Coordinates of C-alpha atoms and ligand atoms in Angstrom, one line a residue:
Chain A
M1 CA -77.0 101.1 -8.2
T2 CA -76.5 104.7 -7.4
T3 CA -76.8 105.9 -11.0
G4 CA -79.8 106.3 -13.2
L5 CA -80.5 104.8 -16.5
T6 CA -80.9 107.5 -19.2
W7 CA -82.0 105.1 -22.0
N8 CA -79.3 106.7 -24.2
L9 CA -77.2 103.5 -24.7
I10 CA -73.9 105.4 -25.5
E11 CA -74.4 107.7 -22.5
D12 CA -75.3 104.7 -20.3
A13 CA -72.3 102.7 -21.5
H14 CA -70.0 105.6 -20.9
Q15 CA -71.4 106.0 -17.4
L16 CA -70.9 102.3 -16.7
F17 CA -67.3 102.2 -17.9
S18 CA -66.4 105.3 -15.9
Y19 CA -66.5 103.2 -12.7
H20 CA -63.4 101.1 -12.2
F21 CA -65.3 98.5 -10.2
M22 CA -67.6 98.0 -13.1
V23 CA -64.8 97.7 -15.6
N24 CA -63.3 95.0 -13.3
A25 CA -66.6 93.3 -13.0
L26 CA -66.9 93.1 -16.8
R27 CA -63.4 91.8 -17.2
A28 CA -63.8 89.2 -14.6
G29 CA -67.3 88.3 -15.9
T30 CA -66.0 87.8 -19.4
I31 CA -63.1 85.5 -18.3
V32 CA -65.4 83.5 -16.1
A33 CA -68.1 83.2 -18.8
V34 CA -65.7 81.9 -21.4
V35 CA -64.2 79.3 -19.1
S36 CA -67.5 78.1 -17.7
G37 CA -69.2 78.1 -21.1
A38 CA -66.5 75.7 -22.4
I39 CA -66.1 73.5 -19.3
G40 CA -69.8 73.5 -18.7
Y41 CA -70.4 72.0 -22.2
F42 CA -68.4 69.0 -21.3
M43 CA -69.8 68.9 -17.8
V44 CA -73.4 68.7 -19.2
L45 CA -72.3 66.1 -21.8
R46 CA -70.7 64.0 -19.0
R47 CA -73.8 64.4 -16.7
Q48 CA -71.6 65.7 -13.9
S49 CA -73.7 68.8 -13.1
F50 CA -74.1 67.5 -9.6
V51 CA -70.4 67.3 -9.0
G52 CA -70.0 70.7 -10.5
H53 CA -72.5 72.2 -8.1
T54 CA -70.9 70.5 -5.2
L55 CA -67.4 71.8 -6.1
A56 CA -68.9 75.3 -6.2
V57 CA -70.6 74.8 -2.8
I58 CA -67.3 73.6 -1.4
G59 CA -65.8 76.9 -2.4
F60 CA -68.2 78.7 0.0
P61 CA -66.5 77.6 3.2
G62 CA -63.2 78.3 1.5
A63 CA -64.1 81.9 0.8
A64 CA -65.8 82.3 4.2
G65 CA -62.8 80.9 5.9
A66 CA -60.5 83.1 3.9
T67 CA -62.4 86.2 5.0
W68 CA -62.4 85.1 8.6
L69 CA -58.6 84.6 8.4
G70 CA -58.2 87.9 6.6
V71 CA -56.8 86.6 3.3
S72 CA -58.1 87.0 -0.2
T73 CA -61.4 85.2 -0.9
G74 CA -60.0 84.1 -4.3
I75 CA -57.4 81.9 -2.5
G76 CA -60.2 80.3 -0.5
Y77 CA -62.3 79.6 -3.5
Y78 CA -59.5 78.1 -5.6
G79 CA -58.0 76.2 -2.7
F80 CA -61.2 74.5 -1.6
C81 CA -62.6 73.9 -5.1
L82 CA -59.3 72.2 -6.2
A83 CA -59.1 70.2 -3.1
G84 CA -62.7 69.1 -3.6
A85 CA -62.0 68.1 -7.2
L86 CA -59.0 66.0 -6.1
V87 CA -61.1 64.2 -3.5
V88 CA -63.9 63.4 -6.0
A89 CA -61.3 62.3 -8.6
S90 CA -59.9 59.8 -6.0
L91 CA -63.3 58.3 -5.2
P92 CA -63.7 54.7 -6.5
G93 CA -65.8 55.9 -9.5
G94 CA -63.0 58.3 -10.3
G95 CA -65.5 60.9 -11.5
R96 CA -66.4 58.6 -14.4
A97 CA -68.8 60.1 -16.8
D98 CA -72.4 59.0 -16.3
V99 CA -73.2 58.6 -19.9
G100 CA -72.0 55.1 -20.5
P101 CA -73.5 52.0 -18.8
G102 CA -73.3 51.8 -15.1
G103 CA -73.9 55.2 -13.4
H104 CA -72.5 56.0 -10.0
G105 CA -75.3 56.2 -7.5
E106 CA -73.1 55.5 -4.6
E107 CA -70.7 58.2 -5.7
S108 CA -73.4 60.8 -5.9
A109 CA -74.5 59.9 -2.3
V110 CA -71.0 60.5 -1.1
V111 CA -70.7 63.8 -3.1
G112 CA -74.0 65.0 -1.7
T113 CA -73.0 64.3 1.9
V114 CA -69.8 66.3 1.3
Q115 CA -71.9 69.1 -0.2
G116 CA -74.0 69.4 2.9
F117 CA -71.0 69.3 5.2
A118 CA -69.3 72.1 3.1
L119 CA -72.3 74.4 3.5
A120 CA -72.4 73.8 7.2
C121 CA -68.7 74.6 7.6
G122 CA -69.2 77.8 5.6
F123 CA -71.9 79.0 8.0
L124 CA -69.6 78.1 10.9
F125 CA -66.9 80.3 9.5
V126 CA -69.4 83.1 8.8
S127 CA -70.6 83.1 12.4
L128 CA -67.0 82.9 13.7
Y129 CA -66.3 86.1 11.8
K130 CA -68.7 88.5 13.5
G131 CA -70.0 91.4 11.6
F132 CA -69.4 89.5 8.3
L133 CA -73.1 88.9 7.8
S134 CA -73.6 91.4 5.0
G135 CA -70.9 89.6 3.0
L136 CA -72.7 86.3 3.3
N137 CA -75.1 87.3 0.5
N138 CA -72.2 88.2 -1.7
L139 CA -70.6 84.8 -1.2
L140 CA -73.7 82.9 -1.9
F141 CA -75.4 85.0 -4.5
G142 CA -72.6 87.1 -6.1
T143 CA -71.6 90.7 -6.3
I144 CA -70.3 93.1 -9.0
T145 CA -68.8 95.6 -6.6
G146 CA -66.2 93.4 -5.0
V147 CA -63.8 92.5 -7.8
A148 CA -60.3 93.9 -7.1
D149 CA -57.5 94.3 -9.7
H150 CA -55.5 91.4 -8.3
Q151 CA -58.5 89.2 -8.4
V152 CA -59.0 89.9 -12.1
T153 CA -55.3 88.9 -12.7
I154 CA -55.8 85.6 -10.8
L155 CA -59.0 84.8 -12.7
L156 CA -57.2 85.5 -16.0
I157 CA -54.2 83.3 -15.2
A158 CA -56.5 80.5 -13.9
G159 CA -58.8 80.9 -16.8
V160 CA -56.2 80.8 -19.5
T161 CA -54.5 77.8 -18.0
C162 CA -57.8 76.0 -17.7
L163 CA -58.6 76.7 -21.4
L164 CA -55.2 75.6 -22.6
V165 CA -55.4 72.3 -20.7
L166 CA -58.9 71.8 -22.1
A167 CA -57.6 72.4 -25.6
V168 CA -55.0 69.7 -25.1
I169 CA -57.4 67.1 -23.7
A170 CA -60.6 68.0 -25.6
R171 CA -60.7 65.2 -28.2
P172 CA -59.7 62.3 -25.9
L173 CA -62.1 63.8 -23.2
L174 CA -65.0 63.7 -25.7
F175 CA -64.1 60.1 -26.6
A176 CA -63.8 59.1 -22.9
T177 CA -67.2 60.8 -22.3
V178 CA -69.3 59.2 -25.0
D179 CA -67.6 55.9 -25.3
P180 CA -65.3 55.1 -22.3
D181 CA -64.7 51.4 -23.0
V182 CA -63.7 51.9 -26.6
A183 CA -61.6 55.0 -25.7
R184 CA -59.7 52.9 -23.1
A185 CA -59.1 50.1 -25.7
A186 CA -57.9 52.8 -28.1
G187 CA -55.3 53.8 -25.6
V188 CA -56.9 56.9 -24.1
P189 CA -55.9 57.2 -20.4
V190 CA -59.6 57.5 -19.4
R191 CA -59.0 57.7 -15.7
L192 CA -56.4 60.4 -16.1
V193 CA -58.4 62.4 -18.5
S194 CA -61.5 62.2 -16.2
A195 CA -59.4 63.4 -13.2
A196 CA -57.9 66.2 -15.2
F197 CA -61.4 67.3 -16.2
L198 CA -62.6 67.3 -12.6
I199 CA -59.7 69.7 -11.8
L200 CA -60.7 72.0 -14.6
L201 CA -64.2 71.8 -13.3
G202 CA -63.0 72.9 -9.9
V203 CA -61.1 75.8 -11.4
A204 CA -64.2 76.8 -13.4
A205 CA -66.5 76.5 -10.4
A206 CA -64.1 78.6 -8.2
G207 CA -63.9 81.3 -10.8
T208 CA -67.7 81.4 -11.5
S209 CA -68.5 81.5 -7.8
Q210 CA -66.6 84.8 -7.5
I211 CA -69.1 86.4 -9.9
T212 CA -72.4 84.6 -9.4
G213 CA -71.9 83.4 -5.8
S214 CA -71.5 79.8 -4.8
L215 CA -75.2 78.9 -5.1
L216 CA -75.8 80.4 -8.6
V217 CA -72.9 79.0 -10.6
F218 CA -75.4 77.0 -12.6
A219 CA -76.3 80.2 -14.4
L220 CA -73.0 80.1 -16.2
L221 CA -71.9 76.5 -15.8
V222 CA -75.1 74.6 -16.8
A223 CA -77.7 76.8 -18.4
P224 CA -75.6 78.0 -21.4
A225 CA -74.3 74.5 -22.1
A226 CA -77.7 72.9 -21.7
A227 CA -79.2 75.5 -24.0
A228 CA -76.4 75.1 -26.6
S229 CA -76.7 71.3 -26.6
R230 CA -80.4 71.6 -27.3
L231 CA -79.7 73.8 -30.2
T232 CA -77.0 71.7 -31.8
A233 CA -75.6 68.1 -31.6
R234 CA -72.3 69.2 -33.1
P235 CA -69.6 69.2 -30.4
G236 CA -67.5 72.1 -31.9
L237 CA -70.5 74.3 -32.5
G238 CA -72.0 73.3 -29.1
V239 CA -68.9 74.6 -27.2
T240 CA -68.9 77.8 -29.2
L241 CA -72.5 78.5 -28.7
S242 CA -72.3 77.7 -25.0
I243 CA -69.4 80.2 -24.6
A244 CA -71.3 82.8 -26.6
I245 CA -74.5 82.4 -24.5
A246 CA -72.5 82.6 -21.2
V247 CA -70.7 85.8 -22.3
A248 CA -73.9 87.5 -23.5
V249 CA -75.8 86.6 -20.4
T250 CA -73.0 87.9 -18.2
W251 CA -72.6 91.2 -20.0
V252 CA -76.3 91.9 -20.1
G253 CA -76.8 90.8 -16.5
E254 CA -73.9 93.0 -15.3
G255 CA -75.3 95.9 -17.3
I256 CA -78.7 95.6 -15.8
A257 CA -77.4 95.0 -12.3
F258 CA -75.4 98.3 -12.6
F259 CA -78.6 100.2 -13.1
S260 CA -80.9 98.2 -10.9
P261 CA -81.1 97.7 -7.1
Y262 CA -81.2 93.9 -7.5
P263 CA -78.1 91.7 -7.2
I264 CA -76.1 90.5 -10.2
G265 CA -76.7 86.8 -9.4
F266 CA -80.4 87.3 -9.9
W267 CA -80.1 89.0 -13.3
V268 CA -77.5 86.6 -14.7
T269 CA -79.5 83.6 -13.5
T270 CA -82.8 84.9 -14.8
L271 CA -81.3 85.7 -18.2
A272 CA -79.6 82.3 -18.4
F273 CA -82.9 80.6 -17.5
A274 CA -84.7 82.6 -20.2
V275 CA -82.2 81.5 -22.8
F276 CA -82.5 77.9 -21.7
L277 CA -86.3 78.0 -21.9
A278 CA -86.1 79.5 -25.4
A279 CA -83.6 76.8 -26.5
A280 CA -85.8 74.1 -25.0
G281 CA -88.7 75.6 -26.9
C282 CA -86.8 75.6 -30.2
R283 CA -85.8 72.0 -29.7
A284 CA -89.3 70.9 -28.9
G285 CA -90.6 72.7 -31.9
A286 CA -88.0 71.3 -34.2
D287 CA -88.6 67.8 -33.0
W288 CA -92.3 68.2 -33.5
L289 CA -91.8 69.5 -37.0
A290 CA -89.4 66.6 -37.8
R291 CA -92.0 64.1 -36.5
R292 CA -94.7 65.7 -38.6
V293 CA -92.5 65.6 -41.7
S294 CA -91.5 62.0 -41.3
L295 CA -95.1 61.1 -40.6
D296 CA -96.2 62.9 -43.8
V297 CA -93.4 61.1 -45.8
R298 CA -94.6 57.8 -44.4
T299 CA -98.2 58.5 -45.2
A300 CA -97.3 59.7 -48.7
A301 CA -95.2 56.6 -49.4
Chain B
M1 CA -59.9 20.2 -23.3
I2 CA -59.3 21.5 -26.8
V3 CA -60.8 20.3 -30.1
T4 CA -59.0 21.8 -33.1
E5 CA -59.6 19.4 -35.9
R6 CA -61.4 20.9 -38.8
A7 CA -64.4 19.5 -40.6
P8 CA -63.6 17.9 -43.9
G9 CA -64.3 20.1 -46.9
R10 CA -63.5 23.4 -45.1
P11 CA -60.5 25.4 -46.3
A12 CA -57.3 24.6 -44.6
P13 CA -56.2 27.1 -41.9
P14 CA -54.2 29.9 -43.3
T15 CA -50.5 29.4 -43.2
H16 CA -49.5 33.0 -42.3
T17 CA -49.2 34.3 -38.8
P18 CA -52.3 33.8 -36.7
V19 CA -54.2 36.9 -35.6
I20 CA -54.8 35.6 -32.1
V21 CA -53.0 32.9 -30.2
V22 CA -54.1 32.0 -26.7
D23 CA -51.9 29.6 -24.9
Q24 CA -53.1 27.9 -21.7
A25 CA -54.3 31.2 -20.3
E26 CA -56.2 31.8 -17.1
A27 CA -58.2 34.9 -16.2
R28 CA -58.9 35.8 -12.6
L29 CA -61.4 38.4 -11.4
G30 CA -62.2 39.2 -7.8
G31 CA -59.9 36.4 -6.6
R32 CA -61.5 33.6 -8.5
A33 CA -60.6 32.0 -11.8
I34 CA -63.2 32.9 -14.5
W35 CA -61.7 30.4 -17.0
S36 CA -58.4 28.6 -17.1
D37 CA -56.4 26.4 -19.4
V38 CA -57.8 28.1 -22.5
S39 CA -55.9 27.7 -25.8
L40 CA -57.1 29.1 -29.1
Q41 CA -55.8 30.1 -32.4
I42 CA -57.5 32.4 -34.9
G43 CA -56.2 33.1 -38.4
P44 CA -56.6 36.1 -40.7
G45 CA -60.1 36.6 -42.1
Q46 CA -61.7 33.9 -39.9
F47 CA -65.2 34.4 -38.6
V48 CA -65.3 33.1 -35.0
A49 CA -68.1 33.1 -32.5
V50 CA -67.7 33.0 -28.7
L51 CA -70.6 31.2 -27.1
G52 CA -71.5 30.2 -23.6
P53 CA -74.0 30.9 -20.8
N54 CA -74.2 34.3 -19.1
G55 CA -71.4 35.1 -16.7
V56 CA -69.0 32.5 -18.1
G57 CA -66.4 35.0 -19.1
K58 CA -67.0 35.7 -22.8
S59 CA -66.5 39.5 -22.3
T60 CA -63.5 38.7 -20.1
L61 CA -62.0 36.8 -22.9
L62 CA -62.4 39.8 -25.3
K63 CA -60.9 42.1 -22.7
A64 CA -57.9 39.9 -22.3
V65 CA -57.4 39.9 -26.1
L66 CA -57.5 43.7 -26.0
G67 CA -55.1 43.9 -23.1
L68 CA -57.7 45.6 -20.9
L69 CA -57.3 42.7 -18.4
P70 CA -54.0 40.8 -17.9
V71 CA -54.2 37.0 -17.8
S72 CA -52.9 35.5 -14.6
T73 CA -51.1 32.5 -16.2
G74 CA -50.4 31.5 -19.8
Q75 CA -49.9 33.8 -22.7
I76 CA -51.9 35.7 -25.3
K77 CA -50.5 37.0 -28.6
V78 CA -52.5 39.4 -30.8
L79 CA -51.2 40.4 -34.2
G80 CA -47.8 39.2 -33.2
G81 CA -47.5 41.3 -30.1
S82 CA -48.7 41.3 -26.5
P83 CA -52.4 42.2 -26.0
G84 CA -53.0 45.9 -26.2
R85 CA -49.9 46.6 -28.2
H86 CA -51.6 46.7 -31.6
N87 CA -55.1 47.9 -30.6
D88 CA -54.9 50.5 -33.4
R89 CA -55.3 47.6 -35.8
I90 CA -58.3 46.2 -33.9
G91 CA -61.9 47.5 -34.1
Y92 CA -63.7 47.0 -30.8
L93 CA -67.4 47.1 -30.0
P94 CA -68.0 46.6 -26.3
Q95 CA -71.1 45.0 -24.8
R96 CA -73.5 47.8 -23.9
R97 CA -76.9 49.2 -23.4
A98 CA -78.2 51.6 -26.0
F99 CA -77.1 55.3 -25.7
D100 CA -79.4 57.4 -23.5
P101 CA -82.1 59.0 -25.7
T102 CA -81.1 62.4 -24.5
T103 CA -77.4 62.0 -25.6
R104 CA -76.9 65.1 -27.8
I105 CA -74.1 64.1 -30.1
R106 CA -74.3 63.0 -33.7
G107 CA -73.5 59.5 -34.9
I108 CA -71.0 60.8 -37.3
D109 CA -69.0 62.5 -34.5
I110 CA -68.9 59.1 -32.7
V111 CA -67.7 57.4 -35.9
R112 CA -65.0 60.1 -36.3
L113 CA -63.7 59.5 -32.7
G114 CA -62.8 56.0 -33.8
L115 CA -60.4 57.5 -36.3
D116 CA -58.5 60.0 -34.1
G117 CA -60.3 60.2 -30.7
D118 CA -57.1 59.1 -28.9
R119 CA -55.0 62.0 -30.3
W120 CA -54.4 64.9 -27.9
G121 CA -55.7 68.3 -29.0
T122 CA -58.9 69.9 -30.3
P123 CA -60.2 69.3 -33.8
L124 CA -60.1 72.5 -35.9
P125 CA -63.3 73.7 -37.7
A126 CA -63.7 72.0 -41.0
I127 CA -62.7 75.0 -43.1
L128 CA -59.4 75.4 -41.4
G129 CA -58.5 71.7 -41.4
G130 CA -56.8 71.4 -44.8
R131 CA -56.1 68.1 -46.6
R132 CA -55.8 65.9 -43.6
A133 CA -59.2 66.9 -42.4
R134 CA -60.6 66.3 -45.9
D135 CA -59.2 62.8 -46.0
A136 CA -60.6 62.1 -42.6
R137 CA -64.0 63.3 -43.6
E138 CA -63.9 61.1 -46.7
R139 CA -63.0 58.1 -44.6
V140 CA -65.9 58.8 -42.2
E141 CA -68.3 59.1 -45.2
E142 CA -66.9 55.9 -46.8
V143 CA -67.3 53.8 -43.7
I144 CA -70.8 55.2 -42.9
G145 CA -71.8 54.3 -46.5
L146 CA -70.4 50.8 -46.1
V147 CA -72.6 50.0 -43.1
G148 CA -75.6 51.8 -44.7
A149 CA -75.9 54.5 -42.1
S150 CA -75.9 57.6 -44.3
G151 CA -79.5 58.3 -43.7
Y152 CA -79.2 58.9 -40.0
A153 CA -75.5 59.5 -39.2
R154 CA -76.2 63.2 -38.7
R155 CA -79.0 62.7 -36.2
P156 CA -78.2 62.7 -32.4
I157 CA -77.2 59.1 -31.7
G158 CA -79.7 59.0 -28.8
Q159 CA -82.5 59.4 -31.2
C160 CA -81.4 56.5 -33.4
S161 CA -82.9 53.0 -33.0
G162 CA -80.9 50.2 -31.5
G163 CA -80.0 48.8 -34.9
E164 CA -79.0 52.2 -36.2
Q165 CA -76.8 52.8 -33.2
Q166 CA -75.2 49.4 -33.7
R167 CA -74.4 50.1 -37.3
L168 CA -72.8 53.4 -36.4
L169 CA -70.7 51.7 -33.8
I170 CA -69.6 49.1 -36.3
A171 CA -68.6 51.9 -38.6
Q172 CA -66.6 53.4 -35.8
A173 CA -64.9 50.0 -35.3
L174 CA -64.1 49.8 -39.0
I175 CA -62.8 53.2 -39.6
R176 CA -59.1 52.4 -39.2
H177 CA -59.3 49.4 -41.6
P178 CA -58.7 46.9 -38.8
E179 CA -57.3 43.4 -39.3
L180 CA -59.4 42.1 -36.4
L181 CA -62.9 43.0 -35.2
V182 CA -63.7 42.2 -31.6
L183 CA -67.5 42.5 -31.2
D184 CA -69.2 41.8 -27.9
E185 CA -72.9 40.8 -28.5
P186 CA -73.4 43.1 -31.5
L187 CA -76.7 41.4 -32.3
D188 CA -78.1 41.7 -28.8
S189 CA -81.1 44.1 -28.6
L190 CA -81.7 43.9 -32.3
D191 CA -84.9 42.5 -33.9
V192 CA -84.6 39.5 -36.1
T193 CA -84.5 41.4 -39.4
N194 CA -81.7 43.6 -38.1
Q195 CA -79.8 40.6 -36.6
A196 CA -79.8 39.1 -40.1
S197 CA -78.7 42.2 -41.9
V198 CA -76.0 43.2 -39.3
S199 CA -74.5 39.7 -39.3
S200 CA -74.4 39.5 -43.1
L201 CA -72.8 43.0 -43.1
I202 CA -70.1 41.7 -40.7
R203 CA -69.6 38.6 -42.8
D204 CA -69.2 40.7 -46.0
I205 CA -66.6 42.9 -44.4
S206 CA -64.7 39.9 -43.1
R207 CA -64.7 38.3 -46.6
T208 CA -63.9 41.3 -48.7
R209 CA -61.3 42.8 -46.5
N210 CA -59.9 39.7 -45.0
V211 CA -60.7 40.9 -41.4
A212 CA -60.7 38.3 -38.7
V213 CA -63.9 38.5 -36.5
L214 CA -64.2 37.5 -32.9
L215 CA -67.9 37.9 -32.0
V216 CA -69.7 37.1 -28.8
A217 CA -73.2 35.9 -29.4
H218 CA -76.1 35.0 -27.2
D219 CA -77.8 33.1 -30.0
V220 CA -75.7 31.3 -32.5
N221 CA -78.4 31.0 -35.1
P222 CA -78.2 34.3 -37.0
I223 CA -74.5 33.8 -37.7
L224 CA -74.4 30.0 -37.9
P225 CA -74.0 29.8 -41.7
Y226 CA -71.1 32.3 -41.7
L227 CA -69.0 30.7 -39.0
D228 CA -65.6 29.2 -39.5
Q229 CA -65.0 28.3 -35.9
V230 CA -66.9 28.6 -32.6
I231 CA -65.4 28.9 -29.1
Y232 CA -67.6 27.4 -26.4
L233 CA -66.7 28.7 -23.0
A234 CA -67.4 27.0 -19.7
H235 CA -66.2 27.5 -16.2
G236 CA -62.7 26.0 -16.3
G237 CA -62.1 25.8 -20.0
A238 CA -63.0 26.2 -23.6
V239 CA -63.6 24.2 -26.7
M240 CA -62.8 25.5 -30.1
G241 CA -63.7 24.0 -33.4
P242 CA -66.0 24.1 -36.4
P243 CA -69.6 24.6 -35.2
E244 CA -70.9 21.2 -36.3
Q245 CA -68.3 19.6 -34.1
V246 CA -68.6 21.8 -31.1
I247 CA -72.3 22.5 -30.8
T248 CA -73.1 18.8 -30.3
A249 CA -74.6 17.0 -27.3
D250 CA -71.4 15.0 -26.8
T251 CA -68.9 17.9 -26.8
L252 CA -71.1 20.2 -24.7
S253 CA -72.0 17.5 -22.2
M254 CA -68.3 16.7 -21.8
L255 CA -67.4 20.5 -21.4
Y256 CA -70.1 21.1 -18.7
G257 CA -70.0 17.7 -17.1
T258 CA -73.8 17.4 -17.2
P259 CA -76.1 16.0 -19.9
I260 CA -76.9 18.6 -22.5
D261 CA -79.0 18.2 -25.6
V262 CA -78.6 20.0 -28.9
L263 CA -81.8 20.0 -30.8
R264 CA -82.5 21.2 -34.4
D265 CA -85.9 22.7 -35.2
R266 CA -87.6 22.5 -38.6
A267 CA -85.8 25.6 -39.9
G268 CA -82.5 24.1 -39.0
R269 CA -82.0 26.4 -36.0
L270 CA -80.0 25.0 -33.1
V271 CA -81.3 24.9 -29.5
V272 CA -79.1 24.0 -26.6
V273 CA -81.0 22.4 -23.8
G274 CA -79.9 21.8 -20.2
Q275 CA -77.0 24.3 -20.3
P276 CA -76.2 25.3 -16.7
D277 CA -75.8 29.0 -16.0
A278 CA -72.5 30.1 -14.7
H279 CA -73.7 30.6 -11.1
A280 CA -75.3 27.2 -10.8
E281 CA -72.1 25.8 -12.1
H282 CA -70.0 27.8 -9.7
R283 CA -71.8 26.3 -6.7
R284 CA -71.1 22.8 -7.9
Ligands
LIG401 N1 -64.6 43.4 -11.8 C1 -65.0 42.2 -11.5 N2 -64.7 41.6 -10.3 C2 -65.1 40.4 -10.0 N3 -65.8 39.6 -10.8 C3 -66.2 40.1 -12.0 C4 -65.8 41.4 -12.4 N4 -66.3 41.6 -13.6 C5 -66.9 40.5 -14.0 N5 -66.9 39.6 -13.0 C6 -67.4 38.2 -13.0 O1 -66.8 37.5 -14.0 C7 -67.6 36.6 -14.7 C8 -67.5 36.7 -16.2 O2 -68.0 38.0 -16.6 P1 -68.2 38.3 -18.2 O3 -66.9 38.0 -18.9 O4 -68.8 39.6 -18.3 O5 -69.3 37.2 -18.6 P2 -70.1 37.0 -19.9 O6 -69.6 38.1 -20.8 O7 -69.8 35.7 -20.4 O8 -71.5 37.1 -19.6 C9 -69.0 36.9 -14.1 O9 -69.4 35.9 -13.3 C10 -68.9 38.2 -13.4 O10 -69.7 38.2 -12.3
LIG402 MG1 -70.6 39.7 -21.6

């Protein structure tokens, strides 16, 4: 950025908050991190990361097309991501979670094909809109300078709605995720809940794309959730941890991006990756210790 | 063809309303009849096995009882209502592979979902839950103790052995104090010791709580001493009756229309020889 780091944290924070774009970036980043931390936890548990990534990539032609037509990119992101979610939900597998028996290899082939086509369309729109090329990086890898006031409002409304719906469906969604057959017998509308979750995932992917760019949504959608589920097997604690990690990574990433010449997508992704590695390390260590202890107990007995 | 006489010396069938009544039902899947003209009756507290070769429609029968699959003709009544109507009084354990080893969710959470997993909303943290949450926790602990899973209920379920997972899932099926347990191959993928202990666990629950059990088994031997009735399924029909009347060379030969032998080994275990698989039979 244009400003220098003084290493006086209060002074630096003061400097950071004196820029309106930076305040907006932090607001938007916080909203997005909370939503993707929560939705991401369920996405990882349902093994639908591939679908999540595809929905984010589908947002790219949406945003590129919106720029080409001169409308807000937010409209493009949300429109395309939601449309993509509806399409995946209507596929024969219905976005069924991959945990239970019978995965959906065919569905992932279809989803992958759609992903490729979406990227191609995005590049077409970019080249149709000449002189847009500098914005391409922002769409794919994120930016902190481009968040306008109205965009924060849209993110907030979408995010709050998304979290409210998640709060209503959370328990049956968890049931349908880990045990779809029993959930169906117990009266959970599994298909409906799965479709609703895909739409929430579309909203989360669209929001996250606006901060990290379409290609780096995993920094907030997957890494925090994957780290959290390695640290705990309790669903409630898992969601909380996932949100906390996503928010922390976003704040620190945006802070560093403000003082460094490198883009926000890079910083947020790198930090998220570091947290994930640390969590994976903790898990491996804990498992090793548990094995040692049980081995000792068995030898002692 | 239906055989319903009971062996002499067995208790008379209970007089109160049956738990399951199947009346000349037919199930169709993908345009063909899986089984037809099936009639059965199961009373409270009865322990009943569903037997038959692979692909003959045993799981389909359980799904029909649960209302997950409508029958094309005939009628099924479960706990006095149409199938699916009283599923909150039924514990169900579907046929499955084991959970993926990387599934990061605890057994106790899965058991808890059996209690209120169908309710909309988000569970509150334990400290904010109040009395209702305390009751729920006590019920979860009670049922986990009942199946003897206390030692591993807090481990991620993916890291539990097949037998441990099966016990936790039985706990999940039991948590609402069901009147009927519908278990699809619960002994599959268990070693012999676990087969014996899980089947005697199911028998004890059936006896002490008067729970009717409808259990699909690949091998009848681990449960043979506990059975009140068996249902033998074949393409086109079913035979129901006490095991010593149904698992015989004559009855099975008649059911399948080909010669079948039932042998007994020195330990008293039954071996059915010459039983066609469902596909060979389909070609016939
Ligand atoms: N959705 C379906 N569409 C068409 N046929 C099916 C379907 N599901 C199962 N089947 C067929 O129905 C038959 C009975 O299946 P199932 O009840 O699972 O058998 P079992 O449990 O006795 O092994 C099998 O031959 C199977 O191929
Ligand atoms: Mg089966």
